[in-house]
Coordinates of C-alpha atoms in Angstrom, one line a residue:
X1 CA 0.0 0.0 0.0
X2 CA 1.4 3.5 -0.7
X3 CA 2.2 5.9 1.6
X4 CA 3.0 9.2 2.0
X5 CA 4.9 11.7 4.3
X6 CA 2.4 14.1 6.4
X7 CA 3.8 17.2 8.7
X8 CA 6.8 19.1 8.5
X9 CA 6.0 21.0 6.2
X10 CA 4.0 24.2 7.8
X11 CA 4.9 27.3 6.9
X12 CA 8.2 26.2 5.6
X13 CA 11.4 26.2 7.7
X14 CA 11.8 29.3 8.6
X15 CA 15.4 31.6 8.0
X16 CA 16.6 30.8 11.6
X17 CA 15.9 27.4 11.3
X18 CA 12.9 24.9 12.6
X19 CA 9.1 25.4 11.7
X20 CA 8.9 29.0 13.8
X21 CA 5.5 30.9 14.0
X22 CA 4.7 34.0 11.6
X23 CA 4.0 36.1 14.7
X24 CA 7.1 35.2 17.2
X25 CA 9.4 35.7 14.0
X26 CA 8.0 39.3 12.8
X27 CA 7.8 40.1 17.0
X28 CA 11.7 38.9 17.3
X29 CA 12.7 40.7 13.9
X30 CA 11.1 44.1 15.0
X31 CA 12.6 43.7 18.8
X32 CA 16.0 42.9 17.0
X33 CA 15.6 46.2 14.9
X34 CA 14.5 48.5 17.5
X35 CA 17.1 46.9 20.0
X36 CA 19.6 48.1 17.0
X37 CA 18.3 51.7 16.8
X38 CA 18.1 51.7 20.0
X39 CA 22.0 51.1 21.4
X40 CA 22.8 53.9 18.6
X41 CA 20.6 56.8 20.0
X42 CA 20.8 55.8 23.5
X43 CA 23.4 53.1 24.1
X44 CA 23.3 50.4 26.4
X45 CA 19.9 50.9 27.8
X46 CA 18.3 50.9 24.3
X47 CA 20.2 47.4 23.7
X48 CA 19.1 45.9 27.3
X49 CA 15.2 47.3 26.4
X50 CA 15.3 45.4 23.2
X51 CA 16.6 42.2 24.5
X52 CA 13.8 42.8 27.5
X53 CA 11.2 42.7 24.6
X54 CA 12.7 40.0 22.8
X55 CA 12.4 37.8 26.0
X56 CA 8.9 38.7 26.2
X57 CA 7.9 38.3 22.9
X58 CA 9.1 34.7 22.8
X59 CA 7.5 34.1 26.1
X60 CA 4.2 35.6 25.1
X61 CA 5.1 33.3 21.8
X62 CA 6.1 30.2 22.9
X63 CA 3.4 27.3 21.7
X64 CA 2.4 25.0 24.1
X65 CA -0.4 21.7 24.3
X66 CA -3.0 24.7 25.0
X67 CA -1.1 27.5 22.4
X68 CA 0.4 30.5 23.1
X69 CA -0.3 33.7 26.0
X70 CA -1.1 35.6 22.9
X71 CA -3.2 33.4 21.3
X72 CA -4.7 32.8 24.5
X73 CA -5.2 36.6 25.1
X74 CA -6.8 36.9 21.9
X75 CA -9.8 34.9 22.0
X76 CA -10.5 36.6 25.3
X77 CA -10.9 39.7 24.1
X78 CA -12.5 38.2 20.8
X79 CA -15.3 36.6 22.8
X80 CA -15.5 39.9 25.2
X81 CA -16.5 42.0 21.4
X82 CA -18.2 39.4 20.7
X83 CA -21.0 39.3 23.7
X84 CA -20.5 43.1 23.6
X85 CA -21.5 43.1 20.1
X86 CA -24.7 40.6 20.6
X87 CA -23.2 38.5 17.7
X88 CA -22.7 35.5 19.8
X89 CA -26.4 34.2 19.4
X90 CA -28.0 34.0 16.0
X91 CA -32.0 34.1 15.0
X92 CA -32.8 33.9 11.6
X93 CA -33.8 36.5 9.9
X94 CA -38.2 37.0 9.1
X95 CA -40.5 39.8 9.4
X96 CA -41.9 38.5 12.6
X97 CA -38.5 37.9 14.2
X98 CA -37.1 41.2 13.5
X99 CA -40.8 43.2 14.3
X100 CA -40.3 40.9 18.0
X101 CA -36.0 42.5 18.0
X102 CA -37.4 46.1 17.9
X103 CA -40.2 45.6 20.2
X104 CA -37.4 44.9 22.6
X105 CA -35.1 47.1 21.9
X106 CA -37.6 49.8 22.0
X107 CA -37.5 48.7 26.1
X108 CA -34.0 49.0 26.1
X109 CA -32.4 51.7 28.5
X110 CA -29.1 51.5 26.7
X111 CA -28.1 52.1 22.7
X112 CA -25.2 49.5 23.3
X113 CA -28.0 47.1 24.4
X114 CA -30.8 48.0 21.5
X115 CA -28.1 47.3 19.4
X116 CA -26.9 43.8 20.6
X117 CA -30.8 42.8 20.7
X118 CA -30.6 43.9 16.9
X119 CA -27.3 42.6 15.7
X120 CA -28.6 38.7 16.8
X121 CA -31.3 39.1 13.9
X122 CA -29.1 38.0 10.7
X123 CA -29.9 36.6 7.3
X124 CA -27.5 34.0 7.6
X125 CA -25.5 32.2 10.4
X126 CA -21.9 32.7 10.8
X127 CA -21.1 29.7 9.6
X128 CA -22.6 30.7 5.9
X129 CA -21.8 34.4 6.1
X130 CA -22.1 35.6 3.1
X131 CA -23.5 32.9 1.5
X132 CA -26.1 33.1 -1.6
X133 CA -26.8 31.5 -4.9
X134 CA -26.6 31.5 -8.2
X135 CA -28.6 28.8 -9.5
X136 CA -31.4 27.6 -6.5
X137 CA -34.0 26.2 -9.1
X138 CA -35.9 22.8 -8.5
X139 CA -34.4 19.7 -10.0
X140 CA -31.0 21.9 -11.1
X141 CA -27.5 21.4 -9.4
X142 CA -27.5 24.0 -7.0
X143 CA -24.7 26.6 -7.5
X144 CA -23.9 28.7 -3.9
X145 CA -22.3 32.2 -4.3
X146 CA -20.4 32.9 -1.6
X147 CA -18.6 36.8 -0.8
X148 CA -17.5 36.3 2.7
X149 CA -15.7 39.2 4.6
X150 CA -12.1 39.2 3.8
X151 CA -12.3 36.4 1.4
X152 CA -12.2 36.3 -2.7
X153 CA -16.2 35.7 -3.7
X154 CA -16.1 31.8 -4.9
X155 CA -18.9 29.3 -6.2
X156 CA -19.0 26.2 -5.0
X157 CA -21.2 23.3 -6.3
X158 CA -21.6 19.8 -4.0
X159 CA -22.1 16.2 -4.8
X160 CA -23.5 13.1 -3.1
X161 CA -21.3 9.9 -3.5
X162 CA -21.6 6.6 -2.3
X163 CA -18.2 6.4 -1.9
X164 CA -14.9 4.5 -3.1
X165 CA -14.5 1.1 -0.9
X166 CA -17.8 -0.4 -0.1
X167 CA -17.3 -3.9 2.3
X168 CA -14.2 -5.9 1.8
X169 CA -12.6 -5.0 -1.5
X170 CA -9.2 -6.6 -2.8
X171 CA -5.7 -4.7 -2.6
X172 CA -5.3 -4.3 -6.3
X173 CA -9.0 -2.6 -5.9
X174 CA -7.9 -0.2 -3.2
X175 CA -4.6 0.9 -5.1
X176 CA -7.0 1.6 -8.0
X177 CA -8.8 4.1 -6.2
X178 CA -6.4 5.8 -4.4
X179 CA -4.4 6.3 -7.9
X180 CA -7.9 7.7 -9.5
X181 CA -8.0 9.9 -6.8
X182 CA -4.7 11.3 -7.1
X183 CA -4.8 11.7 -10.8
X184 CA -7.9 13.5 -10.0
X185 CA -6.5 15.9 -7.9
X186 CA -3.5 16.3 -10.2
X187 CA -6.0 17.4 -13.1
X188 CA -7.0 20.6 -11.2
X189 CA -3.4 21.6 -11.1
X190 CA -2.6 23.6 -14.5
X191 CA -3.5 27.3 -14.4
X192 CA -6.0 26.1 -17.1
X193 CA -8.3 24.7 -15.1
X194 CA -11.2 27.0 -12.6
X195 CA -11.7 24.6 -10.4
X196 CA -9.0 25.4 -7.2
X197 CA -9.9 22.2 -5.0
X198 CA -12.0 20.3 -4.0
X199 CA -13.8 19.3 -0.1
X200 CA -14.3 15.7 0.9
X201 CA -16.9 15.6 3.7
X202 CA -17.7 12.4 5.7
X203 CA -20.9 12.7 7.7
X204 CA -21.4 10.0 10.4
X205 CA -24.0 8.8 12.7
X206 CA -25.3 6.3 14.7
X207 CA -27.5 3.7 13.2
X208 CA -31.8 4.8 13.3
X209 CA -33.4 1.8 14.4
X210 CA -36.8 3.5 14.2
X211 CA -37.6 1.1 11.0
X212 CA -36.9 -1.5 12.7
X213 CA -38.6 -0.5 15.9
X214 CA -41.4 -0.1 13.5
X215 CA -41.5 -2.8 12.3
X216 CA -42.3 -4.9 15.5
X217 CA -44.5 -2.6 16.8
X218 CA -46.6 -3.8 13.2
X219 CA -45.8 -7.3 13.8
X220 CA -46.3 -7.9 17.4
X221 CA -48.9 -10.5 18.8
X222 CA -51.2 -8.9 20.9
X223 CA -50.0 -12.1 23.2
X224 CA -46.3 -11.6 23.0
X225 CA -44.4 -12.5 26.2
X226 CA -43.1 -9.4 27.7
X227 CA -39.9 -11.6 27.9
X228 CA -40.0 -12.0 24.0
X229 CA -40.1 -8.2 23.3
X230 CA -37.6 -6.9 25.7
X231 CA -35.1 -9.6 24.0
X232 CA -35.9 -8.4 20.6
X233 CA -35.3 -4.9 21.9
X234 CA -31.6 -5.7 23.5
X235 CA -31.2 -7.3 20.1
X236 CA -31.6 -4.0 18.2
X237 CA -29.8 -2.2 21.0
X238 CA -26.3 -4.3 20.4
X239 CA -26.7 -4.1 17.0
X240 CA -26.8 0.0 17.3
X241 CA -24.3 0.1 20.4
X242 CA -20.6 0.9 18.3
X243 CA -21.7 1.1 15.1
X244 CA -22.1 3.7 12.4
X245 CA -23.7 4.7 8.7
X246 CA -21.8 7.2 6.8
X247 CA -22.2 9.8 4.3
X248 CA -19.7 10.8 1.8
X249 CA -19.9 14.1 0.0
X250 CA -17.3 16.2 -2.5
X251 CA -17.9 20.0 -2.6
X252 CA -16.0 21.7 -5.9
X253 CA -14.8 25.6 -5.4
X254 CA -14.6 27.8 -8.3
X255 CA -12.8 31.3 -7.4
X256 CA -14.3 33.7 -9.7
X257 CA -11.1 35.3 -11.0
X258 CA -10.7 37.4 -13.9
X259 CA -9.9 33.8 -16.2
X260 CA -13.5 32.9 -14.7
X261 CA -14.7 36.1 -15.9
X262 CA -13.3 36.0 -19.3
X263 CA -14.4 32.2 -20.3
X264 CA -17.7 32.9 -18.7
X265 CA -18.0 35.8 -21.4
X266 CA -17.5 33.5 -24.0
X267 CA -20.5 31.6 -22.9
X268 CA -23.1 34.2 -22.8
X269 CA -23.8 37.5 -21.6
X270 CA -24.0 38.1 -17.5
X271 CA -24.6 35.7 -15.4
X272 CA -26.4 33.5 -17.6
X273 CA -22.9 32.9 -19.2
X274 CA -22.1 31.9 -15.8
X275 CA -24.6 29.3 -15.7
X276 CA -23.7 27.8 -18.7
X277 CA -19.8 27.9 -18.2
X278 CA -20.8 26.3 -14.8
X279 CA -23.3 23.8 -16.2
X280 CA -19.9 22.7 -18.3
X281 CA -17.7 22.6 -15.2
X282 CA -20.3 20.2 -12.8
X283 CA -20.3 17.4 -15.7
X284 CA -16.5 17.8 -15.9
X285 CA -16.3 17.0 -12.2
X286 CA -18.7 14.7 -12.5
X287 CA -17.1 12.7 -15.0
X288 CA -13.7 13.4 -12.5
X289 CA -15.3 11.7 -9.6
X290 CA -16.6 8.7 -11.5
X291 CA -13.2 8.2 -12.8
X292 CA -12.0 8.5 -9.0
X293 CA -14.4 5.7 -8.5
X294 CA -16.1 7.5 -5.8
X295 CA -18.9 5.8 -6.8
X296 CA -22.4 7.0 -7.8
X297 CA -22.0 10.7 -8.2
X298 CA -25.3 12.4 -7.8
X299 CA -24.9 16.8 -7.6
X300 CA -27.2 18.3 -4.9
X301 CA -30.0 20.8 -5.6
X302 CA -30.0 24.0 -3.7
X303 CA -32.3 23.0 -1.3
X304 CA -30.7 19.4 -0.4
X305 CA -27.3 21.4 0.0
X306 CA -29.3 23.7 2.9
X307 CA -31.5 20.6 4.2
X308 CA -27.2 19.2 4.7
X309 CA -26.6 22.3 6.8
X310 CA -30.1 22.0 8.7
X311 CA -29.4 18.6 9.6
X312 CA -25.4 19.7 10.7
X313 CA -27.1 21.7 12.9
X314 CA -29.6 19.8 14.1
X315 CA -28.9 16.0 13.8
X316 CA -32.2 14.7 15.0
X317 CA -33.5 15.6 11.4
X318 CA -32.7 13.3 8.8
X319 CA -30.2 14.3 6.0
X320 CA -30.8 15.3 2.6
X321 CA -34.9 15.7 4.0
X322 CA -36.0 18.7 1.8
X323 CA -39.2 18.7 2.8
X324 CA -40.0 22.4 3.5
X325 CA -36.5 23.7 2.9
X326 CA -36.0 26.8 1.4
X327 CA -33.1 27.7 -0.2
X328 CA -32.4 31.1 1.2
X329 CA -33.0 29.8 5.0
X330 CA -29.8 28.2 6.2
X331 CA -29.7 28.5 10.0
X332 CA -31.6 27.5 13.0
X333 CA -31.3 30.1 16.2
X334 CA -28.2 29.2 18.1
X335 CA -26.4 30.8 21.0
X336 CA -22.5 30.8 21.4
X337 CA -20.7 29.5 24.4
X338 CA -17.1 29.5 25.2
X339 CA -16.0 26.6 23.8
X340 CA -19.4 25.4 22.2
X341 CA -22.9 26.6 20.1
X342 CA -26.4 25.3 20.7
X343 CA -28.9 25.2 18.4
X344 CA -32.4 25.0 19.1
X345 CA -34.7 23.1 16.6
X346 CA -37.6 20.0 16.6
X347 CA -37.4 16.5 15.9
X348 CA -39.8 16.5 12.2
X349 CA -40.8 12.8 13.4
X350 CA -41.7 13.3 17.1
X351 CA -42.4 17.1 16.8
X352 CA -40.1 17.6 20.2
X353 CA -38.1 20.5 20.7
X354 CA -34.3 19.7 20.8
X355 CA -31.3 21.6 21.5
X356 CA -28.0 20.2 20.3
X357 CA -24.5 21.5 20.7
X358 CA -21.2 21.3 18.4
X359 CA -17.7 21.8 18.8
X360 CA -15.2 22.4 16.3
X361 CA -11.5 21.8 16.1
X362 CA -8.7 22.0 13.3
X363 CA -6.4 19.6 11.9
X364 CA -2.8 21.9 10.9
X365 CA 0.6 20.2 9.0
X366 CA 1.9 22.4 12.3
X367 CA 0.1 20.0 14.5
X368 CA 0.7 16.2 12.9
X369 CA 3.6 14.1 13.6
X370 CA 6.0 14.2 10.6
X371 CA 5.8 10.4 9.3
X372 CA 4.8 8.2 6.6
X373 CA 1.1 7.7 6.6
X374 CA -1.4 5.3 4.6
X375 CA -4.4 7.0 2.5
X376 CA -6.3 5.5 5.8
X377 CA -4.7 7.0 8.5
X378 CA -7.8 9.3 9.2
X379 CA -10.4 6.3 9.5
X380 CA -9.8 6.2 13.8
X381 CA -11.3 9.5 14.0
X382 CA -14.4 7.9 11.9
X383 CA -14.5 4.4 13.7
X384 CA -13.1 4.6 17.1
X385 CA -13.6 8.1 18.1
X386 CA -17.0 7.6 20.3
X387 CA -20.6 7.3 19.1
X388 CA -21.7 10.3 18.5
X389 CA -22.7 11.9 15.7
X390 CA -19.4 14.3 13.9
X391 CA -18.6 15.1 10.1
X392 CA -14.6 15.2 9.4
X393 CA -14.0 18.1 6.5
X394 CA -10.8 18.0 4.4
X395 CA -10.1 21.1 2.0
X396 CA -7.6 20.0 -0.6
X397 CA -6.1 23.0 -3.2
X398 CA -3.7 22.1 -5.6
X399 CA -0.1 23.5 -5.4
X400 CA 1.2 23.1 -8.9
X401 CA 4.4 20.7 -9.1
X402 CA 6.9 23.5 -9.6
X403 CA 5.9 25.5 -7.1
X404 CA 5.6 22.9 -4.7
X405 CA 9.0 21.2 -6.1
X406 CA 10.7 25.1 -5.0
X407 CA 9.3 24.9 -1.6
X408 CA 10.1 21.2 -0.7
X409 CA 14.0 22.0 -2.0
X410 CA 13.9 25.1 0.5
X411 CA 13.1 22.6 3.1
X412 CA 15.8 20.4 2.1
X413 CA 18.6 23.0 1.7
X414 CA 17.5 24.0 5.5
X415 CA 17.2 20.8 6.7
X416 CA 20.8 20.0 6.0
X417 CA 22.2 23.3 6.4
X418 CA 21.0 22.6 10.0
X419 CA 22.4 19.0 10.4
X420 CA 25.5 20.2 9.1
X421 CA 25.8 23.2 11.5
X422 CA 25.2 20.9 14.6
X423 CA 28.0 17.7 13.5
X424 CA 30.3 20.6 13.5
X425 CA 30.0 21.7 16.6
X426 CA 30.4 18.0 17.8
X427 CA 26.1 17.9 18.9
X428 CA 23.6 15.3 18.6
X429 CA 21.4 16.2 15.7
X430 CA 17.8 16.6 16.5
X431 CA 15.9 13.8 15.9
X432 CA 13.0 16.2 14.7
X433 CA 15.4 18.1 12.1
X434 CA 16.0 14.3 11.2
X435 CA 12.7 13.1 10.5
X436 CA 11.5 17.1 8.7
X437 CA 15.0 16.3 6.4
X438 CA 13.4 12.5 5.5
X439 CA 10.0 14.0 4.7
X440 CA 11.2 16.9 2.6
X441 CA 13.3 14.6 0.4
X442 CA 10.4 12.1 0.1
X443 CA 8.4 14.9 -1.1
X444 CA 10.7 16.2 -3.4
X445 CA 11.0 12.9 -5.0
X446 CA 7.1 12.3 -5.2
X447 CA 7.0 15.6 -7.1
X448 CA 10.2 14.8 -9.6
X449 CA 9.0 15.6 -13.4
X450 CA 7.6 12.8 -14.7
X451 CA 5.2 11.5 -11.6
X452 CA 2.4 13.5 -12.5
X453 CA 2.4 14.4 -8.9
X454 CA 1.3 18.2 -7.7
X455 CA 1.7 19.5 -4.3
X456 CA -1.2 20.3 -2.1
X457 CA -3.0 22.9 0.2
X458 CA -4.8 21.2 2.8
X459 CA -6.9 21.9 6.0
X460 CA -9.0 19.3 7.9
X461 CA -11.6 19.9 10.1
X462 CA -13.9 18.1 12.6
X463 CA -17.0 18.6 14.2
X464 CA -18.6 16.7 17.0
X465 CA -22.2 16.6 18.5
X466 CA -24.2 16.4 21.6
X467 CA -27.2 17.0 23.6
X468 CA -25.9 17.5 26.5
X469 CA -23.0 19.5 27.5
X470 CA -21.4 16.6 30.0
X471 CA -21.6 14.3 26.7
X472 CA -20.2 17.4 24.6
X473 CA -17.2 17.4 26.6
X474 CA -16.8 13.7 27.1
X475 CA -17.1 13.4 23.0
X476 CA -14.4 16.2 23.2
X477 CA -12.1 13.7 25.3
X478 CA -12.2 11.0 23.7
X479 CA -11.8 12.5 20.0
X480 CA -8.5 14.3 21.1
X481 CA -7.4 10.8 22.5
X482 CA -8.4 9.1 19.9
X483 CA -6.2 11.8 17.3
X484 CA -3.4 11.6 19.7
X485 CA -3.1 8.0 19.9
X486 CA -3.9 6.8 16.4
X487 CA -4.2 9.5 14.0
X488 CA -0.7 11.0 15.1
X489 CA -1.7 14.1 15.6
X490 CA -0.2 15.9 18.4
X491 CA -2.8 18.7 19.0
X492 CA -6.3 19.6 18.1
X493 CA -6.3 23.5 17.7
X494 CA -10.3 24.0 19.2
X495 CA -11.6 27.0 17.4
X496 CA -13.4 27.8 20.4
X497 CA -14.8 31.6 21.0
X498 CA -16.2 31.7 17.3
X499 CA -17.7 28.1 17.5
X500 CA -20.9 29.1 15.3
X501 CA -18.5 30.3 12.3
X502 CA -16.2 27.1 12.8
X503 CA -19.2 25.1 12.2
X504 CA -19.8 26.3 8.7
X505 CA -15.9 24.5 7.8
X506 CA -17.6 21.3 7.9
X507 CA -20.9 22.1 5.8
X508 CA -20.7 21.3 2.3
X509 CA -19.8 24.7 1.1
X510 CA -15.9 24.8 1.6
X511 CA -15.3 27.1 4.1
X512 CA -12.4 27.8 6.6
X513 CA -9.5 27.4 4.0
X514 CA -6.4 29.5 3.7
X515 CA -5.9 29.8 -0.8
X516 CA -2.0 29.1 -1.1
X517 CA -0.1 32.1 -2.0
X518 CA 1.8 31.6 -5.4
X519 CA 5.8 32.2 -5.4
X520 CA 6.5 35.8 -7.1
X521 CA 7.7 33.8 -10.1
X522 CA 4.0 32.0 -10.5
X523 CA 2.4 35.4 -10.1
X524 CA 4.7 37.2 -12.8
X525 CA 3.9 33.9 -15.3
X526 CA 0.5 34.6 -14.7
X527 CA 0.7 38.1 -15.4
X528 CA 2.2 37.3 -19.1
X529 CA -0.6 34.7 -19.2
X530 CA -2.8 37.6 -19.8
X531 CA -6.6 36.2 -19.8
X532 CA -6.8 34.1 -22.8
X533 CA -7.3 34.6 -26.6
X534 CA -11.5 35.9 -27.7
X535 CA -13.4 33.5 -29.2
X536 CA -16.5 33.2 -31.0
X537 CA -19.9 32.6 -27.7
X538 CA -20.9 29.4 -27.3
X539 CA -24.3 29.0 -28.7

C-alpha cells in the first residue's frame, strides 16, 4: 500500500531554522531592529530594552499543548467584542422575528443594548456568512455564491457519492482508487483549469433503528411475552451500540477570477454565461469523480445542500430531508458558548423541541507528527472516536508541481544546512530536524517531473455533536485521544470563542481554508498569461 509523508511541512522552515510561527518571528525581527536603533541613539539601555522585549515576545510566543499567551489573550478579548456586540447568538432573519427585536429594543435603556438585541437578527449564520446562490432552481445542481468578509467571492457546487470502498474489496481494488483519486486531484493543477480544490466531507451517525422499531410494533402479537419483546429490543440495542452509517460528499470551489470572468463571457452575456460555463464545469467534475471511482456521483440541488446544513445543525433531522427547505434559510437560532454553540430546533418525526451543541477543532501540518502515513490514517477518527454523531472536512487546493518542487527543495537546503551546522560543533542532531530532512526529500522525490504528482494545500476539520454539554465534553475527550493516539496528531487546535462560524468549515460549502499564495515567479507567469485569446460565444 502507498504511503506518504504528512507534517513538516508548515509554513516552511523558517530563516533561523525549525518550523517558527509568523507572529514570534516578525515580533523577534522588530525587537531585533528597535534593539539596534536603540543602542545607537541611546546606548546600552536601548540594547538591554530590546533584549527585554525580545524575551517577552518569545515568552508571550512560545506554543504550548494549550497555544500561546497571545493566542490565549486573543480569544478573550475576541469573545468579550463578541458578547458586547450581541453576535454571539443567532435568529434567523423574518418579518416577525425582526418586528419581535425592535419591540425589545424599543425597552431598552441603553443604545449599546438596542443594538446587541438587533445585531442577533441576521440573514444567515456565521457559519454561511455571506453565503447566496446562483442557481437555486428545483431539479438543477445547486450553485452557492459565496462573498465572505475578507475572502475572494467563490462558487461552489456539492455532490453526493456513495463512496470509493464499499465492504471488503481486494488490494489491487484499493490501489485503483487511491491512484484515480490522485490523478484526479493532479488534473485541477494547470493554471487552465477553474476549479482550485475540492472538499471531501464524511458525515457519520449512529444507526436509526426506528424502522426497525417499527416494524415490530406492526408485527407484534397482541399475546407476546413481555420476555420476547424486551429480547428483541436488547437485540436491536447491540446491534446499534458501536456502530455507524456514513455519508460521503465532494464540494467543488470555483474562485471567480478574472480567467472565470473571461471564459464565462465566451458563454453568454452576465450571469447567464455563468450558468452555462458552470453547467460545463459540474459534468467535468462529475465525470472526474466517476473516474476516482467515488462511486455514484449524484450533484445536490439548492435545497438538499441547505437541508445538509439543517441537519449539521440539528442532527435529529434526517439528512438530505428537503421537505419544506428553502433555499435562502440556512440556519436555525443558536447561541454561542465559550468553547461550544447550541442550536435549538424540533425532531420532524416526534415534533419535540431539541437543542444540540457542536464543537469544532482543526487539523494543521503544524500539529501532525512528521511520518509516513497510509491513504487511511484518518479512519480512527471515523471508527473509534466515540458514538456520536461528527462530520470530518478536508479542504484540498492544488499546489502546482513546480511551485511545490521550490518549496520542498527550501526545506531540504535547510534541513541539511542545519544537520551540518550541529555535527560541526560535535552535537547530537535533533531527531526532529532528522525526521522534517526525511520527509522533505520524500516529497521532493514524489514531485520529480515525470510523476504526474502536484503539491497540495490542505486543512482538515472536525465537528462533534451532543445534547448535552457533560456528553459534549466527554465526545471532546475521547476524539482528542483518539487523534493523539492513532491518527498521530499531536494537537487539536479548538476554534473555540467563534464556534458558530467554525461550524460552517464542515458544511458542504468549503469554508475555513487559507488559498495558497503563489511564489513571485508563478504570479509574474501569470501576469504574461494575460486572460486568454477571444473567441466566437458558445451558442
Amino acid at each position: 500500500m502507498a504511503t506518504r509523508f504528512i507534517g513538516g511541512e508548515s509554513g516552511h522552515r523558517s530563516f533561523f531554522g525549525g518550523i517558527k510561527s509568523k507572529t514570534q518571528l516578525v515580533g523577534l525581527a522588530l525587537c531585533v531592529v528597535g534593539g539596534f536603533f536603540g543602542m545607537m541613539f541611546t546606548g546600552w539601555p536601548g540594547l538591554v530594552a530590546g533584549v527585554l522585549a525580545a524575551v517577552v515576545v518569545y515568552l508571550a510566543t512560545a506554543s504550548t499543548h494549550r497555544g500561546s499567551y497571545w493566542e490565549r489573550r486573543k480569544r478573550r478579548v475576541r469573545w468579550k467584542e463578541r458578547q458586547k456586540a450581541g453576535t454571539d447568538r443567532f435568529i434567523p432573519y423574518s418579518a416577525a422575528a425582526w418586528e419581535e427585536a425592535s419591540a425589545l429594543a424599543d425597552m431598552a435603556t441603553s443604545r449599546d443594548e438596542k443594538a446587541r438585541i438587533m445585531a442577533a437578527v441576521r440573514s444567515r449564520p456565521d457559519g454561511a456568512d455571506g453565503m447566496g446562490w446562483l442557481d437555486a432552481r428545483t431539479g438543477k445542481p445547486g450553485i452557492a455564491w459565496h462573498a465572505p468578509i475578507g475572502e475572494e467571492p467563490y462558487l461552489s457546487v456539492a455532490f453526493e457519492v456513495s463512496g470509493q470502498l464499499r465492504g471488503a474489496e481486494s488490494q489491487r481494488k484499493q490501489d485503483q482508487a487511491q491512484a484515480g483519486f490522485g490523478s484526479m486531484l493532479a488534473g485541477f493543477a494547470p493554471a487552465s483549469k477553474l476549479i482550485s480544490g475540492v472538499q471531501g466531507l464524511t458525515r457519520v451517525l449512529p444507526p436509526d433503528l426506528a424502522l426497525n422499531e417499527a416494524w415490530v410494533q406492526d408485527h407484534l402479537s397482541a399475546d407476546a411475552h413481555p420476555k420476547a419483546v424486551g429480547s428483541y429490543q436488547e437485540v436491536l440495542e447491540r446491534t446499534g451500540r458501536g456502530t455507524f452509517v456514513q455519508r460521503h460528499l465532494v464540494v467543488g470551489r470555483w474562485p471567480l477570477t478574472p480567467d472565470f470572468y473571461a471564459t464565462a463571457a465566451r458563454y453568454g452575456a452576465g450571469r447567464e454565461g455563468w450558468r452555462r460555463l458552470m453547467d460545463a464545469e459540474i459534468s467535468s467534475l462529475a465525470r472526474a469523480l466517476r473516474a476516482a471511482k467515488l462511486g455514484t456521483v449524484r450533484p445536490l440541488t439548492a435545497r438538499a445542500v441547505v437541508a445538509m446544513m439543517l441537519h449539521q445543525q440539528n442532527p435529529s433531522r434526517p439528512p438530505l430531508m428537503v421537505s419544506g427547505v428553502k433555499a435562502d434559510q440556512m440556519g436555525l437560532p443558536s447561541q454561542d458558548q465559550w468553547n461550544s454553540t447550541w442550536v435549538k430546533g424540533t425532531n420532524p418525526i416526534t415534533g419535540e423541541e431539541v437543542v444540540w451543541g457542536h464543537r469544532t477543532a482543526m487539523i494543521t501540518a503544524e500539529n501532525m507528527e512528521t511520518g509516513e502515513r497510509t491513504p487511511y490514517w484518518l479512519l480512527s477518527l471515523l471508527h473509534n472516536a466515540g458514538s456520536g454523531a461528527r462530520t470530518l472536512s478536508f479542504q484540498l487546493e492544488t499546489v502546482p508541481a513546480e511551485q511545490a518542487r521550490q518549496l520542498a527543495s527550501k526545506d531540504v537546503v535547510r534541513d541539511m544546512a542545519a544537520v551540518i551546522a550541529k555535527q560541526k560543533k560535535g552535537q547530537l542532531v535533533d531527531p526532529a530536524t532528522d525526521v522534517n530532512l526525511k520527509s522533505a526529500r520524500a516529497r521532493g522525490a514524489d514531485l520529480m517531473p515525470g510523476t504526474g504528482q502536484h503539491g497540495v494545500n490542505w486543512v482538515g476539520f472536525i465537528t462533534i455533536s451532543a445534547q448535552t454539554q457533560a456528553g459534549l465534553t466527554e465526545a471532546a475527550r475521547r476524539l482528542e485521544e483518539t487523534a493523539g493516539q492513532s491518527a498521530g496528531i499531536q494537537k487539536l487546535e479548538w476554534l473555540d470563542t467563534y464556534q458558530s462560524a467554525a461550524a460552517g468549515t464542515t458544511w458542504p460549502i468549503y469554508r475555513g481554508a487559507r488559498p495558497a499564495v503563489p511564489t513571485l515567479g508563478a504570479k509574474m507567469m501569470n501576469q504574461l498569461a494575460g486572460r486568454g485569446e477571444k473567441e466566437e460565444k458558445v451558442a
